[in-house]
Tab-separated table of C-alpha atoms and ligand atoms in Angstrom:
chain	number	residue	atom	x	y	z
O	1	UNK	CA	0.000	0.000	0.000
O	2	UNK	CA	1.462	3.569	-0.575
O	3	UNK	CA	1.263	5.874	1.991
O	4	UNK	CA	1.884	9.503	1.644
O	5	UNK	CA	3.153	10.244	5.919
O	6	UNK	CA	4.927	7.371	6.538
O	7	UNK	CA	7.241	5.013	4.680
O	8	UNK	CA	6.638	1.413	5.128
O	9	UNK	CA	9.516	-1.409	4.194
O	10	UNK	CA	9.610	-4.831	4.963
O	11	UNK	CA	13.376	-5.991	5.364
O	12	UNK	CA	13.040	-10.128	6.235
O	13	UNK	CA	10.748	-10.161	8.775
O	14	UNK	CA	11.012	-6.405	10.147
O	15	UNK	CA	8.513	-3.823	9.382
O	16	UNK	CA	10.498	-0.870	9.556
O	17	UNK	CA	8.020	2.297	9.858
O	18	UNK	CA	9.376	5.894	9.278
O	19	UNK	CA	7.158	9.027	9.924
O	20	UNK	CA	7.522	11.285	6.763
O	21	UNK	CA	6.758	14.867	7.525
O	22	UNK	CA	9.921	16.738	7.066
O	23	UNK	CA	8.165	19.851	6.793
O	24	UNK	CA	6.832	19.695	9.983
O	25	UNK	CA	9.366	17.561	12.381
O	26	UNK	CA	7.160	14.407	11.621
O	27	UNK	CA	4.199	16.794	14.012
O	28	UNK	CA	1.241	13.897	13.714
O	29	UNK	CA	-1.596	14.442	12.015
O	30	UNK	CA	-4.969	12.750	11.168
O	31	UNK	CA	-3.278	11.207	7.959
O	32	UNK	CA	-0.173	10.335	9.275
O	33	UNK	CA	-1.975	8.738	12.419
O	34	UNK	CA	-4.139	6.955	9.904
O	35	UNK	CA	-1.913	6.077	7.924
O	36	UNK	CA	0.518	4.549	10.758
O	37	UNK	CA	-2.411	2.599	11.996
O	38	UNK	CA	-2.965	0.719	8.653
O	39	UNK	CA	0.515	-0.457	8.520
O	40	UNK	CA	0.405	-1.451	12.026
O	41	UNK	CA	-2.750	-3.459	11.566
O	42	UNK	CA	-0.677	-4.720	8.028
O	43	UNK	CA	1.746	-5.392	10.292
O	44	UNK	CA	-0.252	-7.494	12.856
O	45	UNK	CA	-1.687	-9.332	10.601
O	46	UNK	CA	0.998	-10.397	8.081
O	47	UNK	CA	2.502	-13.526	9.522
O	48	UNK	CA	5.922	-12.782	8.283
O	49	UNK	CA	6.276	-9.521	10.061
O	50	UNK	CA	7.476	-11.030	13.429
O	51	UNK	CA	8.379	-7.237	14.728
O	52	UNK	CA	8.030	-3.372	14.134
O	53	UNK	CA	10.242	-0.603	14.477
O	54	UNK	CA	9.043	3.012	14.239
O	55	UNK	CA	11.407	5.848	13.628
O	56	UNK	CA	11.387	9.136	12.767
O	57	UNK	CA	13.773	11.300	10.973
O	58	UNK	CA	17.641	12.630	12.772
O	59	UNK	CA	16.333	16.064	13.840
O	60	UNK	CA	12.670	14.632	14.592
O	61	UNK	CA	10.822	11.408	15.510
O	62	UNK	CA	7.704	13.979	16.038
O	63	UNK	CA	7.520	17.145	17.305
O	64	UNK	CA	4.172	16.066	18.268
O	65	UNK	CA	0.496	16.245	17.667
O	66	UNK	CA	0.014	19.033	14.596
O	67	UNK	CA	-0.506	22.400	16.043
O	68	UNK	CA	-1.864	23.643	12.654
O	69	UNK	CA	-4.778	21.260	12.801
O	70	UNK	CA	-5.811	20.979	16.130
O	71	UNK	CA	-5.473	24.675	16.770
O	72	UNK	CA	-8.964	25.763	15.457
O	73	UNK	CA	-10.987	22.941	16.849
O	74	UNK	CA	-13.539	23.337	19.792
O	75	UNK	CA	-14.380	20.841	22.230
O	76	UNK	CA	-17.487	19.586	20.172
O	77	UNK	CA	-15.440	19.228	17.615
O	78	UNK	CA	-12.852	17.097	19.567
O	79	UNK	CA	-15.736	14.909	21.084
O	80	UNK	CA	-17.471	14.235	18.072
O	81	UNK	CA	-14.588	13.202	16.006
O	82	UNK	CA	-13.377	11.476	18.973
O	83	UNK	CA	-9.891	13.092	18.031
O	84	UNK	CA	-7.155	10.556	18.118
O	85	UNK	CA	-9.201	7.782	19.886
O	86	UNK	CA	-9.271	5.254	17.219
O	87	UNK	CA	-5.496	5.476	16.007
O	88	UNK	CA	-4.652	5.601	20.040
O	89	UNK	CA	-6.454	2.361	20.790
O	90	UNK	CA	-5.491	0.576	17.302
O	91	UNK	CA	-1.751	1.142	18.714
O	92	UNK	CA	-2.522	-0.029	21.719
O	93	UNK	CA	-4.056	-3.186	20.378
O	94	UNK	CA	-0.828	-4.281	18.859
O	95	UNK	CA	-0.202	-7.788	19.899
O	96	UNK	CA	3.447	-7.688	17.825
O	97	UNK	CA	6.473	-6.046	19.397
O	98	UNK	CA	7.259	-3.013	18.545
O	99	UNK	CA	10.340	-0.594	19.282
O	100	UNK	CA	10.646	3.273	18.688
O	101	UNK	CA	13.906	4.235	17.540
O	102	UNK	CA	13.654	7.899	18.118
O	103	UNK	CA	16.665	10.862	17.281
O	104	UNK	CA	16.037	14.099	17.854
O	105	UNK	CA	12.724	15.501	19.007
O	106	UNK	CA	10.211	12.904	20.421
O	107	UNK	CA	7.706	15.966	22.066
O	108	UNK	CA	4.129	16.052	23.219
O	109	UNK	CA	2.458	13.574	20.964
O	110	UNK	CA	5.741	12.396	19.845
O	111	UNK	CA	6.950	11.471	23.160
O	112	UNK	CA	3.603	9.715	23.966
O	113	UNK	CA	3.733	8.014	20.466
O	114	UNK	CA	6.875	6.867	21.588
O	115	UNK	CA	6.050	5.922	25.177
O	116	UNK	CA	3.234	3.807	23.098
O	117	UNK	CA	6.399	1.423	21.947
O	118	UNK	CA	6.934	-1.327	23.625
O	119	UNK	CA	10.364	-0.112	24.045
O	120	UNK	CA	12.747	2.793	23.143
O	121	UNK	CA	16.244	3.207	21.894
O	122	UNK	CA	17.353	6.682	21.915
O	123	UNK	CA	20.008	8.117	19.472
O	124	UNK	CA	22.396	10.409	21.980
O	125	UNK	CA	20.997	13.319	20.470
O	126	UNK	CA	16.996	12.701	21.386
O	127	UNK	CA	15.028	15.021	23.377
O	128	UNK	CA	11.749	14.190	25.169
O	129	UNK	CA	8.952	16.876	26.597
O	130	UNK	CA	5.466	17.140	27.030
O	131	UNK	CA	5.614	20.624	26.393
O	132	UNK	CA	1.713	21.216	25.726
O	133	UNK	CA	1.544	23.295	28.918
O	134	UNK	CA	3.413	25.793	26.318
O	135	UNK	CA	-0.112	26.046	24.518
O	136	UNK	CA	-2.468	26.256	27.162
O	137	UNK	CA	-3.445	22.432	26.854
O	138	UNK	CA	-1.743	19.072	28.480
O	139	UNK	CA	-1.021	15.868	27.371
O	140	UNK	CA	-3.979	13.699	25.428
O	141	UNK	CA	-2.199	10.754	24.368
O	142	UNK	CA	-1.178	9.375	27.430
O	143	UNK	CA	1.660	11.350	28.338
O	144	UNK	CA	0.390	12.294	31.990
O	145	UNK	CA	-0.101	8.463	32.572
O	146	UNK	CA	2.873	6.674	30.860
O	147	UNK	CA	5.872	9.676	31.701
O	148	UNK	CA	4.705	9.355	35.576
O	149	UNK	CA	4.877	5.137	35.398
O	150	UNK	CA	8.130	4.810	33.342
O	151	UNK	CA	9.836	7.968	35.300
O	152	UNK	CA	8.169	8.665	38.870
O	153	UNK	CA	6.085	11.527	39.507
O	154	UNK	CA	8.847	14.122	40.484
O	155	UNK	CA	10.201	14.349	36.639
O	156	UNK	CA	6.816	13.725	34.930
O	157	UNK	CA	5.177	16.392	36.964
O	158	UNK	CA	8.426	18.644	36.207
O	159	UNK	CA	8.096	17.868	32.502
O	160	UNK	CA	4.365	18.425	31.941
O	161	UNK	CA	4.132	21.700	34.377
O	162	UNK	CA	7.454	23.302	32.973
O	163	UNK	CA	7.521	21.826	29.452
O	164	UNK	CA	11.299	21.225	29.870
O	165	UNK	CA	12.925	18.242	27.580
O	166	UNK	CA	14.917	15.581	28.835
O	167	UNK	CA	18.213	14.942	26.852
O	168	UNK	CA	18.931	11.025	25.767
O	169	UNK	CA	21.290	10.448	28.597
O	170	UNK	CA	18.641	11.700	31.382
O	171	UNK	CA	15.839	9.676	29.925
O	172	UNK	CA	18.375	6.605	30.306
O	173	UNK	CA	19.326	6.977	33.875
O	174	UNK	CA	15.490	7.764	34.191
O	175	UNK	CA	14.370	4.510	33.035
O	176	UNK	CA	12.387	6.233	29.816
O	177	UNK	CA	14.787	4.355	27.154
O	178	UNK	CA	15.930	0.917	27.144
O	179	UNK	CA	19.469	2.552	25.943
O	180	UNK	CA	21.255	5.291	24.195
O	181	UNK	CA	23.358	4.648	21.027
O	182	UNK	CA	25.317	6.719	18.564
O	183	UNK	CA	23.113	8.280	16.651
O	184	UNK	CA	24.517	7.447	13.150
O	185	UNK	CA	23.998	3.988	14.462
O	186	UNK	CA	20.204	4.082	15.642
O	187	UNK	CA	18.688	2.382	13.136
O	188	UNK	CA	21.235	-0.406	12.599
O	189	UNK	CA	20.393	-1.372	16.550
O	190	UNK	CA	17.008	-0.775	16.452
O	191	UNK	CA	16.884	-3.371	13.895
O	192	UNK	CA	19.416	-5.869	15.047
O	193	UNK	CA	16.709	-5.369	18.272
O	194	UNK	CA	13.905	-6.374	16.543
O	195	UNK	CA	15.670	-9.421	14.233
O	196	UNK	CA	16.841	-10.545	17.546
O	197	UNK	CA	13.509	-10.442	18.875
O	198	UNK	CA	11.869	-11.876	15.329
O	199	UNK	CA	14.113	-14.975	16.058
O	200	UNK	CA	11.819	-16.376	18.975
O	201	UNK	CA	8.537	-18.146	19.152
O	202	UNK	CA	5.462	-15.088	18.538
O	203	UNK	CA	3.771	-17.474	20.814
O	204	UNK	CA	6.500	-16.740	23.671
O	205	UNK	CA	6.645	-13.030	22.075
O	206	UNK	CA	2.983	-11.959	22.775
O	207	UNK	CA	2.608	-13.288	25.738
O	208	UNK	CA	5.610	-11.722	27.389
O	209	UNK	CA	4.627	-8.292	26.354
O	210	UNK	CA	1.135	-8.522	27.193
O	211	UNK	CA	2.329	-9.568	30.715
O	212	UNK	CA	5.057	-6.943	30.963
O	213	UNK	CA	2.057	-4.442	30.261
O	214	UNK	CA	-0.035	-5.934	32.916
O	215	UNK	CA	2.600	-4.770	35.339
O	216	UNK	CA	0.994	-1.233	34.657
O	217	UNK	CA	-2.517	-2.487	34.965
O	218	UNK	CA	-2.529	-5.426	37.553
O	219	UNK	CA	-1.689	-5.563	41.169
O	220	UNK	CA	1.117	-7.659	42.104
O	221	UNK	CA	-0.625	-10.329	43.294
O	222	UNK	CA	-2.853	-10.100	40.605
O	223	UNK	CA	0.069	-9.727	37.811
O	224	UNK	CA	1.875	-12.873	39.278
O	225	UNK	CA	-1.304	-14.963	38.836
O	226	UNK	CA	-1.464	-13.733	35.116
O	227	UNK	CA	2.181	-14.400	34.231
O	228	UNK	CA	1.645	-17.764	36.498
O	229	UNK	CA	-1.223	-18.797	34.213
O	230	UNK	CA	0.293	-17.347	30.586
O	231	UNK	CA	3.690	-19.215	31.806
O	232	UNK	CA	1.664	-22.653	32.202
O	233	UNK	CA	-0.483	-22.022	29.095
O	234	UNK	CA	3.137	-22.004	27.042
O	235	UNK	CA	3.679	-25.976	27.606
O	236	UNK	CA	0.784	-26.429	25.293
O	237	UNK	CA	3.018	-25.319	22.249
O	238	UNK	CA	5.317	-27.166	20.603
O	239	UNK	CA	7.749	-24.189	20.652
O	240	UNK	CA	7.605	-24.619	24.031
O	241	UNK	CA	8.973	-28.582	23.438
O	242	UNK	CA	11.253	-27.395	20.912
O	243	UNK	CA	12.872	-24.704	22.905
O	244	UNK	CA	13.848	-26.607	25.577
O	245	UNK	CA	14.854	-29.801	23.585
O	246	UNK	CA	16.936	-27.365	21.714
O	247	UNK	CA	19.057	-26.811	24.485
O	248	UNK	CA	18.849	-29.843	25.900
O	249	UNK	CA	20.626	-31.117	22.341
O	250	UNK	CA	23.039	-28.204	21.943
O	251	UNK	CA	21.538	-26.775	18.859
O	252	UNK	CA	19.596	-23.879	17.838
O	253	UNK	CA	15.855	-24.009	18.103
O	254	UNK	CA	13.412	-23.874	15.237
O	255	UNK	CA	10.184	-22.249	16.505
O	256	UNK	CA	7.147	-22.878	14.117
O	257	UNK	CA	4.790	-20.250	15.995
O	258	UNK	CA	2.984	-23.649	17.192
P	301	LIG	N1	2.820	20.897	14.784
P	301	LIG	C1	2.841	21.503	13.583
P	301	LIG	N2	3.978	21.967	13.008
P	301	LIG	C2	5.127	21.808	13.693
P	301	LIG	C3	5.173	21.187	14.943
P	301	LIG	C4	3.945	20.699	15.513
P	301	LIG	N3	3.879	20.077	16.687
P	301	LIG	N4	6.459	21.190	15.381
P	301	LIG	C5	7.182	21.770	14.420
P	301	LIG	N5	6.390	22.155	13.385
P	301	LIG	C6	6.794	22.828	12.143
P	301	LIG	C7	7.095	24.290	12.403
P	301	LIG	O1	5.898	25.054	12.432
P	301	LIG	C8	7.996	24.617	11.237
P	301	LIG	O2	7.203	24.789	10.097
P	301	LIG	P1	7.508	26.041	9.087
P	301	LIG	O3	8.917	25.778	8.580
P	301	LIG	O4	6.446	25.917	8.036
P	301	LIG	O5	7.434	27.265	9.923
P	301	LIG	C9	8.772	23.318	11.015
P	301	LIG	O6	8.027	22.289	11.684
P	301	LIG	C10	10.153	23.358	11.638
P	301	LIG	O7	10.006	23.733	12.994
P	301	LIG	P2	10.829	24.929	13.673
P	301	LIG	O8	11.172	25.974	12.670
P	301	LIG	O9	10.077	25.377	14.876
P	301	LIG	O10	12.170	24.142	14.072
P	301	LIG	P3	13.157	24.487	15.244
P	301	LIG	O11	14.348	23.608	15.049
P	301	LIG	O12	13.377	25.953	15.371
P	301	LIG	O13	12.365	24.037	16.591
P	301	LIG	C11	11.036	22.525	17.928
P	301	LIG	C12	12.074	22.671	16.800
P	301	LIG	C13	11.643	22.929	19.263
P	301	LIG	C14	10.648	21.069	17.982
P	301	LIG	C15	9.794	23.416	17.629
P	301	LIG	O14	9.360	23.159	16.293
P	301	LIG	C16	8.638	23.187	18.550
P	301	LIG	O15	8.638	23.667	19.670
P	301	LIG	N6	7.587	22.467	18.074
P	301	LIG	C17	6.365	22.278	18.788
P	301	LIG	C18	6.549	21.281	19.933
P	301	LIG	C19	5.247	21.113	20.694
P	301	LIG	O16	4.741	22.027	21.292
P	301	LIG	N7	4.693	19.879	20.687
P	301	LIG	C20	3.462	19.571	21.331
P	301	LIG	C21	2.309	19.714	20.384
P	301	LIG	S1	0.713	19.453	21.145
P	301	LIG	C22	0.609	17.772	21.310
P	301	LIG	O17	1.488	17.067	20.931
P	301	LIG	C23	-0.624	17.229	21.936
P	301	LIG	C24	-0.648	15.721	21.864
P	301	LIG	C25	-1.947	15.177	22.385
P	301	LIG	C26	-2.917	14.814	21.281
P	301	LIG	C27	-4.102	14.189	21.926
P	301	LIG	C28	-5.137	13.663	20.966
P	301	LIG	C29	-6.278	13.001	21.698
């Protein structure tokens, strides 16, 4: 499919996504949002697309949500089209992997697009705010929820009341990024991430991150009994039987997604 916002390319069984607005820092629009929410579901549903990594541009993942279109909208207007909603919950309905590889700017919708990943790797140079304060409005796509669970409250409620950016090395040591890499070299990792990651069982895959995300939904008691149960529910796979006689035999596995 061609899209206009966003490249899409398939290398082996990577869907590499890059947001295509140079003209405006990659800021997300309705189009782009659309658009990255058909390849997603693409994505999903193609069985040789084991993982997904979204990137932007050097100087900008996204500078966020597009100022130019939401700035003339009322709230009717923002209920009725239910701005965002449907991209927002496609995302988060994404049952394959999938990494941000952000450079540069990664602010207010950015950041939260981001944050949406299941992980990110930061090129040295990346920046991340929720500077909507700056406009009068706050974060709507998650940014007041996720920032405050990935980096405690005292930086989150810094960020989103003072709009200041957090440099790559800051949102390391704050537990925001999985790790910081050159960034001439941020796609090369990003993607030696994900074939790394498109080498085990999707079985194994899906259920780890859907239990990692319980974390943020689940008590710990309640959490434990989920992984407990999605842990037992694995020895009814034959990846599961493979795995293990793998190593038992000194040899590399060969998961079949079974
Ligand atoms: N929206 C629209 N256009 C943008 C955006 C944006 N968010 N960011 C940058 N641009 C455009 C600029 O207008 C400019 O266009 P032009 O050349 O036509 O004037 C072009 O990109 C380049 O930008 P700058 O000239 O400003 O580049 P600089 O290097 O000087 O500055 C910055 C880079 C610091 C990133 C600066 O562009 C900036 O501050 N951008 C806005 C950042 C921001 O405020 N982001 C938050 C937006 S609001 C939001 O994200 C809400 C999300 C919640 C949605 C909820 C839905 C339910």
């Amino acid at each position: 499919m061609a899209y206009e916002t966003i490249n899409v390319d398939v290398q082996g069984y990577v869907s590499l996504i890059t947001l295509n607005r140079p003209e405006a820092l990659n800021a997300l629009n309705s189009k782009l949002l659309g658009e990255l929410s058909s390849a997603l579901e693409a994505a999903d549903e193609n069985d040789k697309v084991r993982c997904v990594v979204i990137t932007g541009s050097e100087k900008a993942f996204a500078a966020g949500a597009d100022i130019s279109e939401m700035s003339d909208k009322s709230f009717v207007d923002m209920m009725t089209e239910k701005f965002f909603t449907a991209e927002s919950d496609r995302f988060n309905n994404t049952r394959k992997p999938i990494i941000a590889a952000v450079s540069g700017y990664a602010l207010g919708g950015g950041c939260e697009l981001a944050m949406m990943c299941d992980f990110i790797i930061a090129a040295d140079n990346a920046k991340f705010g929720q500077p909507e304060i700056n406009l009068g409005v706050i974060a709507g796509l998650g940014g007041t929820q996720r920032l405050t669970r990935y980096v405690g409250k005292a930086k989150s409620m810094e960020m989103h009341l003072t709009g200041r950016f957090m440099d790559a090395e800051e949102a390391e040591r704050s537990g925001l990024v999985s790790r910081v890499v050159p960034a001439k070299k941020l796609k090369e990792e990003a993607m030696s991430a994900a074939n790394k990651i498109a080498e085990k069982s999707m079985l194994a895959t899906m259920a780890a991150k859907d239990c990692v995300n319980k974390a943020y939904e689940m008590s710990l008691e309640q959490g434990l009994a989920y992984e407990r149960g999605q842990f037992y529910s694995l020895f009814a796979t034959e990846d599961q039987k493979e795995g293990m006689a793998a190593f038992l035999e000194k040899r590399e596995p060969q998961f079949r997604d079974r």
